[in-house]
Coordinates of C-alpha atoms in Angstrom, one line a residue:
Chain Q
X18 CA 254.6 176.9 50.9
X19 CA 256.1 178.2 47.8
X20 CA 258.7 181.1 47.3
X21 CA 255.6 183.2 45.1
X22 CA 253.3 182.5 48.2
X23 CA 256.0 183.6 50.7
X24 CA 256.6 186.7 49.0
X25 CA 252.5 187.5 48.9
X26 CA 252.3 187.0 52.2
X27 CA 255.9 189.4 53.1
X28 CA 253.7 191.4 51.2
X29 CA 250.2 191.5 52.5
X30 CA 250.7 190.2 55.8
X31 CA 254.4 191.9 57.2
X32 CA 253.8 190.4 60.6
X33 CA 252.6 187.1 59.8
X34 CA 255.4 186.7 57.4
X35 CA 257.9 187.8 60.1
X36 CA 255.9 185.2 62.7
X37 CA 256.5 182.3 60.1
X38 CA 260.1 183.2 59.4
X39 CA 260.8 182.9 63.5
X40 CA 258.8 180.2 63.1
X41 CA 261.3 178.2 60.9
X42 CA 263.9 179.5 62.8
X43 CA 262.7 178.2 66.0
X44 CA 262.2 174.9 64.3
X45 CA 265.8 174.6 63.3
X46 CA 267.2 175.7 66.6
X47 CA 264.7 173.2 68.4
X48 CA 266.4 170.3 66.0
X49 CA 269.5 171.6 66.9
X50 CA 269.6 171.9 70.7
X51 CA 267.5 168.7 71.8
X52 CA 268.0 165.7 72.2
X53 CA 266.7 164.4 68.8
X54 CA 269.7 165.0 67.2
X55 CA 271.3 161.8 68.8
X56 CA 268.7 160.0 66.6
X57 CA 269.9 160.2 62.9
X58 CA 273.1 159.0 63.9
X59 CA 271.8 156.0 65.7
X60 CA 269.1 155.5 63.5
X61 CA 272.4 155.1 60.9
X62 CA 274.9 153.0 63.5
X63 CA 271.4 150.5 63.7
X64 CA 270.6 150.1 60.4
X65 CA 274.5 149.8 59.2
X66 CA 275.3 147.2 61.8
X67 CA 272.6 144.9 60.2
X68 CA 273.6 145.9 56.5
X69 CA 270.2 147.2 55.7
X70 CA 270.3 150.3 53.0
X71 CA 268.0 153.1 53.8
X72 CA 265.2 151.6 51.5
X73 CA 265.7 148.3 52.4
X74 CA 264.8 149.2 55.4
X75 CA 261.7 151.6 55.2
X76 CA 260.8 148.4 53.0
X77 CA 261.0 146.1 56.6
X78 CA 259.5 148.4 58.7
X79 CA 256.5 149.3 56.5
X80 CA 257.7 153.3 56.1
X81 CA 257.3 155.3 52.7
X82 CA 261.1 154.8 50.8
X83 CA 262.2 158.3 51.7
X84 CA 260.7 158.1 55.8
X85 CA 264.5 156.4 56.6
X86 CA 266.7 159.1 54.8
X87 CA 264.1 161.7 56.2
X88 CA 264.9 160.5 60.0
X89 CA 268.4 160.2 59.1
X90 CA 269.0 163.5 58.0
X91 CA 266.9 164.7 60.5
X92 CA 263.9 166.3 59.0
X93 CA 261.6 164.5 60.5
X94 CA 261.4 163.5 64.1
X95 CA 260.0 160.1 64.7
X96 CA 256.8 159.4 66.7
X97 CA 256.5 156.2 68.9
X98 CA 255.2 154.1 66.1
X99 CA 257.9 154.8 63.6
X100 CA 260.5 154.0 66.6
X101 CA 258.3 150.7 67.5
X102 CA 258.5 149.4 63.6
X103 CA 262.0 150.7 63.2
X104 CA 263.2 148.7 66.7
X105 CA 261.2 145.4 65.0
X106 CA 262.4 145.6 62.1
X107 CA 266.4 146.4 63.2
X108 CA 265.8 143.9 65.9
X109 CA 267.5 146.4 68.7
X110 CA 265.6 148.1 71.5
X111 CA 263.6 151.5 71.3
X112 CA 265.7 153.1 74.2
X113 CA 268.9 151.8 72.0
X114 CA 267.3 154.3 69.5
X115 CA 266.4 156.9 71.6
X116 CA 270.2 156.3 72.9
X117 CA 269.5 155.5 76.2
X118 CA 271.9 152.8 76.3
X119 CA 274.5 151.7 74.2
X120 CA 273.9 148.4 73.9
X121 CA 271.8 147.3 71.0
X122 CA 269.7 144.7 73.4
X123 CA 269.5 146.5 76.1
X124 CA 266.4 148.6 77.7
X125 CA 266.1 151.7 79.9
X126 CA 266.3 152.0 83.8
X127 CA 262.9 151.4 84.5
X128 CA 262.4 148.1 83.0
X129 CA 265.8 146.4 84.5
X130 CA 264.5 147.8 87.8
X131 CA 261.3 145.8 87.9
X132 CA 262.9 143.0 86.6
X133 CA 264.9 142.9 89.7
X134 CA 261.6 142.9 91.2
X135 CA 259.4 140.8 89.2
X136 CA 261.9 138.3 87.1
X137 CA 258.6 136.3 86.4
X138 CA 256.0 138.5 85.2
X139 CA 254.9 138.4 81.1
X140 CA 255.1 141.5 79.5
X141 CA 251.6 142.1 80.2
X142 CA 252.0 141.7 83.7
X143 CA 254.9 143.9 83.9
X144 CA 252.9 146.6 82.0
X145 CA 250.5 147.1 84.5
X146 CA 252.8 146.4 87.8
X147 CA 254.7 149.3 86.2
X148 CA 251.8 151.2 86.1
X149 CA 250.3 150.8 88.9
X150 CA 254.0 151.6 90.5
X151 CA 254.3 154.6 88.3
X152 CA 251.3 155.8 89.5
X153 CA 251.7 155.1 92.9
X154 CA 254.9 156.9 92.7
X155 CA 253.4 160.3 90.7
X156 CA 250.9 160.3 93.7
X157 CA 253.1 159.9 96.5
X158 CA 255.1 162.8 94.9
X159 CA 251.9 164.9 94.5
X160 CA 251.3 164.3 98.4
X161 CA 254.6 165.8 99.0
X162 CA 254.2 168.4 96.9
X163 CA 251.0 169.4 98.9
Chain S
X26 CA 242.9 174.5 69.3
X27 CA 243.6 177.1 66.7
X28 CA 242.4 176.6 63.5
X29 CA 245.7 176.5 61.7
X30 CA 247.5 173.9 63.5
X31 CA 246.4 170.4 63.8
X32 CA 246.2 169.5 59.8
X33 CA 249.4 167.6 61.0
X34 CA 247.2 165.8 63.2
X35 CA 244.5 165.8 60.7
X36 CA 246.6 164.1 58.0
X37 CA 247.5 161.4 60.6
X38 CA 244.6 160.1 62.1
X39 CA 243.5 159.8 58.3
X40 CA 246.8 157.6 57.7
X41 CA 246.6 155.7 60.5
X42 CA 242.5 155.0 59.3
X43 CA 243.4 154.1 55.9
X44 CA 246.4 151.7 57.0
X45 CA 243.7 150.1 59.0
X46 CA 241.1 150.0 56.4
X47 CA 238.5 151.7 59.0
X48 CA 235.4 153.1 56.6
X49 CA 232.6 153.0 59.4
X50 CA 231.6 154.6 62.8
X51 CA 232.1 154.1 65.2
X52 CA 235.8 154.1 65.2
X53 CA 237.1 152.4 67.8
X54 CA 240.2 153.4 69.8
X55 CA 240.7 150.0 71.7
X56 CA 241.0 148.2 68.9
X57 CA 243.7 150.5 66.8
X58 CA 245.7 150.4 70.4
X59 CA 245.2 146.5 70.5
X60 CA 246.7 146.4 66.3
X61 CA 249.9 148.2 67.5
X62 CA 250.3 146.0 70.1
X63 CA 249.4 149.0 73.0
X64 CA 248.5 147.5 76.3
X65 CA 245.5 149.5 77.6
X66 CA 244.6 149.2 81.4
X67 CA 241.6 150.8 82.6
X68 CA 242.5 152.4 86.7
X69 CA 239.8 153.8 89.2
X70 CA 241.9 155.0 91.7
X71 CA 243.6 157.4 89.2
X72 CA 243.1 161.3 90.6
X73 CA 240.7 163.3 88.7
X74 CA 243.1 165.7 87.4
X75 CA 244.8 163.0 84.9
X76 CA 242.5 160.9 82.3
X77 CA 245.2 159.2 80.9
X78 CA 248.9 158.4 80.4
X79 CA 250.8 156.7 77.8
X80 CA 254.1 154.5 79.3
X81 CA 257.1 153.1 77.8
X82 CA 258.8 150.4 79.6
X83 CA 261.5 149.2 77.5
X84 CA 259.4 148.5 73.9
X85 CA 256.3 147.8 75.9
X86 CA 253.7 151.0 75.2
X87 CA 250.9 151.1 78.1
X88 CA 247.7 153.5 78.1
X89 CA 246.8 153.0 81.3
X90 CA 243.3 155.6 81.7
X91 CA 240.9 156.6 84.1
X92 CA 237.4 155.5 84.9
X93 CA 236.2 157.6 86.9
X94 CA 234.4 159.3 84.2
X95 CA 231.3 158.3 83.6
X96 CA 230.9 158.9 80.5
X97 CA 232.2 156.2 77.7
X98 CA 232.5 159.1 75.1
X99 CA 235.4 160.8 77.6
X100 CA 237.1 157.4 78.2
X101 CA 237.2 156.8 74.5
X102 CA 238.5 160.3 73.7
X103 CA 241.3 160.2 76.5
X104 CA 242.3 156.5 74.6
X105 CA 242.4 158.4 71.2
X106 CA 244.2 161.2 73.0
X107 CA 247.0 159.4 73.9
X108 CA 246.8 157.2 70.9
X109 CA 247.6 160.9 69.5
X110 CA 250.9 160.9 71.3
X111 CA 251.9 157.4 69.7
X112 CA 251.3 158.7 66.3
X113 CA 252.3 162.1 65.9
X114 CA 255.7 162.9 64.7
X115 CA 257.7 164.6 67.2
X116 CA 256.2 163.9 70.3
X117 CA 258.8 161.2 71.2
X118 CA 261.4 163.8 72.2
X119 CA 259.0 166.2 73.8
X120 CA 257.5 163.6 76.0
X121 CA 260.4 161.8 77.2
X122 CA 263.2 164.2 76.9
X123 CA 264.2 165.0 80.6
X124 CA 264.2 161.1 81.2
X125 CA 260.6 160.4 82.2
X126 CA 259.3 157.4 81.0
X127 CA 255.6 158.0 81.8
X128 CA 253.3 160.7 80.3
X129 CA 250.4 161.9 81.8
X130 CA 247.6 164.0 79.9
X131 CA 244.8 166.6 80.6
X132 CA 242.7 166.6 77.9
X133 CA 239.9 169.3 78.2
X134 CA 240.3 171.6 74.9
X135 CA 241.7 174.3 76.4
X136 CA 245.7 173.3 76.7
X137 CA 247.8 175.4 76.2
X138 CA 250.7 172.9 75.8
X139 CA 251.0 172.4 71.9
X140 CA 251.5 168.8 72.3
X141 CA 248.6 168.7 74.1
X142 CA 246.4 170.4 71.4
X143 CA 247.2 168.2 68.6
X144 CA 247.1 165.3 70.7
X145 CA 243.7 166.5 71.2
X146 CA 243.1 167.4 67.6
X147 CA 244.4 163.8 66.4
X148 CA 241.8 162.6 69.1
X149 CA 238.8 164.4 67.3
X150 CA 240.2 163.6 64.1
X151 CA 240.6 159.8 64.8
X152 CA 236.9 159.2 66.2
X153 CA 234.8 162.0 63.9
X154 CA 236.9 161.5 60.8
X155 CA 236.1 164.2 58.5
X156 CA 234.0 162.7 55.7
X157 CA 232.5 160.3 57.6
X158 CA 231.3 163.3 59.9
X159 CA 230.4 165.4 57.3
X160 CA 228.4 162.6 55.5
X161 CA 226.3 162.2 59.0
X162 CA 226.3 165.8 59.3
X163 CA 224.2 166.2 56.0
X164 CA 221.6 163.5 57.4
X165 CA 221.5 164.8 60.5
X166 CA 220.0 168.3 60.6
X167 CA 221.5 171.1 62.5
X168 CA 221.8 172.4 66.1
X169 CA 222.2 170.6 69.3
X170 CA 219.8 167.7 67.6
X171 CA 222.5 167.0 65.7
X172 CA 225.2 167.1 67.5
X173 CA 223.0 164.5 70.2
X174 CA 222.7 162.7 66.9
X175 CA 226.4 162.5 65.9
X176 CA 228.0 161.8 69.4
X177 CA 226.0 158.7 69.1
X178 CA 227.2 157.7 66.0
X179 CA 230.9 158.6 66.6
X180 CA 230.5 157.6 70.5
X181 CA 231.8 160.8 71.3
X182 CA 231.3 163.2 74.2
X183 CA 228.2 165.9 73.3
X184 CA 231.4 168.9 74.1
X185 CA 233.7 166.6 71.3
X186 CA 231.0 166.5 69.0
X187 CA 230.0 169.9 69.5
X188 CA 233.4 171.2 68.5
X189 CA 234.0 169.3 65.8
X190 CA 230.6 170.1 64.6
X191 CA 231.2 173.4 64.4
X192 CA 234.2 173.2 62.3
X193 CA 233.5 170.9 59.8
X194 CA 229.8 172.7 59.5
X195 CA 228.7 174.5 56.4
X196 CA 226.0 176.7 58.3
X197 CA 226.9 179.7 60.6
X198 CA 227.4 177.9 63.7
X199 CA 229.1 178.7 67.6
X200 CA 229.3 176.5 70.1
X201 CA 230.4 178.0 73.6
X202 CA 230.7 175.9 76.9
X203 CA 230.5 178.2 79.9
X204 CA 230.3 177.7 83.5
X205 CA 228.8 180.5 86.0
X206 CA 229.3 184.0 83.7
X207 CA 232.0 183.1 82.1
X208 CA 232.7 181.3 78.5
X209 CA 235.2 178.4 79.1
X210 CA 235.9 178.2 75.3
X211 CA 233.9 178.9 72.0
X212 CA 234.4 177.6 68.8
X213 CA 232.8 179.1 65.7
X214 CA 232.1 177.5 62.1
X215 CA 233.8 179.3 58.9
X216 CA 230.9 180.8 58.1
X217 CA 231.1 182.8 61.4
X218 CA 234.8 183.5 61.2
X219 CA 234.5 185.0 58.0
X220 CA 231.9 187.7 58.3
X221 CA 233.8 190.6 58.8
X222 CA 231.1 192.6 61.1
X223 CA 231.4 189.9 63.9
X224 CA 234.2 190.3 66.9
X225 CA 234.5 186.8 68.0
X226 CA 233.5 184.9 70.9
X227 CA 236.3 184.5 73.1
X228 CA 237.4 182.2 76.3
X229 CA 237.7 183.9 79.1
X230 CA 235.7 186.8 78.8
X231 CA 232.1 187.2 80.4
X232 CA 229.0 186.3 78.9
X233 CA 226.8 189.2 78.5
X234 CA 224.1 189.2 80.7
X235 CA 221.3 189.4 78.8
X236 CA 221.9 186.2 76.8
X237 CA 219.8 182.9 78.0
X238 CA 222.7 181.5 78.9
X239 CA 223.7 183.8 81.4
X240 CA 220.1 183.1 83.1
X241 CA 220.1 179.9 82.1
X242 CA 223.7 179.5 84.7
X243 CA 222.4 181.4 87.7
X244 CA 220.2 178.5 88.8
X245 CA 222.9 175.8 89.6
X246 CA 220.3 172.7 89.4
X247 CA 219.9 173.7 85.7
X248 CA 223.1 172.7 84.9
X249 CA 223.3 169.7 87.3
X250 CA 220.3 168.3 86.4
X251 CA 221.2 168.1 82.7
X252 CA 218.3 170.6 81.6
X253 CA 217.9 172.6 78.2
X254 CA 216.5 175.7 77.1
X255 CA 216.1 177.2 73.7
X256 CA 215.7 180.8 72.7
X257 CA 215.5 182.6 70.1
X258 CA 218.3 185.4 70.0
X259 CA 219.3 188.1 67.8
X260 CA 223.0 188.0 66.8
X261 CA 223.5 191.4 68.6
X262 CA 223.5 189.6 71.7
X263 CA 226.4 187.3 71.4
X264 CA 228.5 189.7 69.2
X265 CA 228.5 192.7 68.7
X266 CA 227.8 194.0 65.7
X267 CA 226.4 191.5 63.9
X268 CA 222.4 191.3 62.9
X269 CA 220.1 188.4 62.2
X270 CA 217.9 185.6 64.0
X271 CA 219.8 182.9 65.7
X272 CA 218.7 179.7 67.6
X273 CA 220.0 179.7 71.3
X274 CA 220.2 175.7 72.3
X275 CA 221.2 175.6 75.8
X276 CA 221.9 172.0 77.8
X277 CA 223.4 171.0 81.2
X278 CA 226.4 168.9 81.1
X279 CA 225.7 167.4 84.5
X280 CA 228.6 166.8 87.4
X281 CA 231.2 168.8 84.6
X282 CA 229.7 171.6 86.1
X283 CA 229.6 173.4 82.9
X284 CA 227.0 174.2 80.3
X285 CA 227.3 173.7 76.2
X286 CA 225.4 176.6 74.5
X287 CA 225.1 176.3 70.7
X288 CA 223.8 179.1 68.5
X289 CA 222.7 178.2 64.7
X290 CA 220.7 179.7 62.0
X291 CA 220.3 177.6 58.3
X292 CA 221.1 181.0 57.1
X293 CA 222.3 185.0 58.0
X294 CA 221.8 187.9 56.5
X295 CA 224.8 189.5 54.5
X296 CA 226.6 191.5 56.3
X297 CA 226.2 195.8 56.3
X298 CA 229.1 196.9 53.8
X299 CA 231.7 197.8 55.4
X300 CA 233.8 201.3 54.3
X301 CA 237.4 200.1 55.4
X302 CA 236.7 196.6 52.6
X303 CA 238.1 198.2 49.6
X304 CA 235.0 198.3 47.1
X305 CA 238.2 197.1 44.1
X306 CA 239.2 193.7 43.9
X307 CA 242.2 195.1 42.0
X308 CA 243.2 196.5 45.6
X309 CA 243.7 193.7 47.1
X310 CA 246.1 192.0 45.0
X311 CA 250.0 192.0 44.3
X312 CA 251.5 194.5 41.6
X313 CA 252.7 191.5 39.9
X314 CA 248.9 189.8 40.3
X315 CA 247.6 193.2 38.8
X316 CA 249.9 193.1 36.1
X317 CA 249.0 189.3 35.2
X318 CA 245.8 190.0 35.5
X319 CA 245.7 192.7 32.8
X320 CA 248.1 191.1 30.4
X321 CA 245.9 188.3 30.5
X322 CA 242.2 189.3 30.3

């Protein structure tokens, strides 16, 4: 939206002008205050610990040259497939990303707990035991909750 | 769904089409989960109130949805659905932020949950892309013969279609689904939503009595047993204030319990001038817009 724009609207519209200012200012508080803002700066810590530049790797991971600096900065908050590619192409986990754990190779709680279970199982497998466990687990909760 | 958000989700389902070079309907969801690698697991024993989740276990993503529904348009919508949550910017943190690794979705059009919505919009997006829907909207005629038309094209749901149909239309279109007396939702075309004498069909609210709808609802069976009606209605009865000849097309979505009403006309009569619609265009416009206006012409 451009400034001229802005201004029609503060002028024909005074209370959908005010919404969209609060709107923008929800937006930055929301950046602010959740946990996204972890991300830039591990975004950064990933890409500098495999001496990548910022358009080196948007290059890797298939992104548009400015999608890296965008995340870094934190402009834009990633969706699963940008944090998929990313983790491919950095070679670290998503949950190092999402900085779940600190450890570059390392996954979140759920997966280590059904490894403890299942040490054998493909990926596949392990996909839909989790599932099926998940599941099992949201319904016995919703019984409770009954 | 409003009708000013979701061109995020628009603008994505059209990337994530064009990345995958998909020109032709049906689109299917399977497949675009299967390209990024998304494990999809079909479950019967899910309970009725969730179609659908999306799971992350480590850098594994799962869509593990329900079959319960008969319907292959529904299934197909809750896989684009969550496919929705994959795609979209944003919803990472939403999602997972209080350390749940497992998302679980509702999808029925009538979230309130923003996230929700444009997972929703992304869905309708990603299966009736927009000029792919409009070119077999210009073949396919108009009213609920259309829409029957379309959902078998896109392999959508007839309620999906419906919706989707009415906003990407040309012609003055509604389409309300309403169970008992009362409207569940109700989307209308642009051509509706800009006449200035109608006062919109909202959810929620009752529908008036006399409508065929409204008669159409009080035998149960109707609805169960899939049935249709057509009338012929004035505007007057569905809003007030407006004037002209619609088509009522009324059918019975079955075990939903719910019935999809869709009211259509190839054209309306103008609207009765209204006295608050000042007659000068002049009025309308900024000082500065005035000023350029006269320095220029």
């Amino acid at each position: 939206m451009t400034r001229a724009s802005i201004a029609g609207l503060k002028k024909r519209c005074p209370v959908w002008h005010l919404r969209f200012r609060l709107h923008r200012l929800y937006d930055i508080v929301y950046r602010l205050s959740s946990m996204s803002e972890l991300f830039p700066d591990r975004l950064r810590a990933a890409r500098q610990l495999r001496g990548f530049s910022q358009s080196e790797l948007a290059d890797k991971a298939g992104l548009q040259p400015s999608a890296v600096s965008h995340f870094e900065t934190g402009r834009r908050a990633p969706s699963f497939d940008n944090l998929k590619v990313l983790s491919d192409a950095l070679q670290v986990t998503t949950d190092y990303l999402l900085s779940r754990v600190d450890h570059p190779n390392l996954t979140g709680p759920v997966a280590n707990q059904l490894f403890r279970h299942a040490e054998k199982m493909t990926e596949s497998d392990l996909d839909t035991l989790t599932s099926f466990a998940e599941m099992l687990a949201k319904k016995a909760a919703k019984k409770k909750e009954d | 769904m409003g009708f000013e958000d979701g061109w995020k989700a628009e603008l994505r389902a059209a990337e994530v089409l064009k990345q995958l070079q998909i020109e032709t309907l049906p689109v299917d969801p399977f497949a675009i989960a299967k390209d990024r690698g998304i494990e999809i697991q079909e479950d019967p024993s899910l309970s009725s109130g969730i179609s659908g989740c999306l799971m992350k276990v480590g850098d594994v993503f799962g869509i593990l949805f329900s079959s319960k529904f008969a319907s292959e348009g529904f299934r197909r919508f809750t896989v684009a659905h969550e496919l929705g949550h994959y795609f979209l910017d944003g919803h990472v943190h939403h999602l997972f932020n209080n350390g749940q690794y497992i998302h679980k979705s509702e999808s029925g059009f009538t979230s309130k949950d923003q996230y929700e919505r444009e997972a929703d919009a992304f869905a309708a997006a990603l299966l009736m892309p927009k000029s792919l829907f409009k070119a077999a909207l210009a073949k396919a005629g108009s009213g609920l013969a259309a829409i029957e038309s379309l959902a078998d094209n896109c392999g959508t749901s007839l309620t999906a279609t419906s919706i989707r149909y009415a906003k990407l239309s040309d012609d003055p279109v509604a389409v309300v689904c309403s169970s008992g007396d009362k409207i569940n939702f109700a989307f209308m075309s642009d051509s509706l939503r800009k006449r200035p004498d109608l006062t919109w069909i909202r959810k929620g609210t009752g529908l008036s009595a006399g409508c065929a709808t409204a008669k159409f609802n009080r035998d149960e069976s109707n609805v169960l047993g899939c049935r249709r009606a057509t009338a012929t209605v004035d505007l007057g009865d569905w809003f007030t204030g407006g004037h002209g000849e619609v088509n009522e097309e009324i059918i019975g979505l079955g075990e939903y319990g719910r019935t999809l009403t869709v009211l259509w006309a190839d054209d309306l009569p103008d609207p009765a001038e209204n006295e608050d619609v000042p007659e000068d265009e002049d009025q309308m416009l900024l000082p500065s817009e005035r000023f350029y206006r006269k320095s220029r012409y």
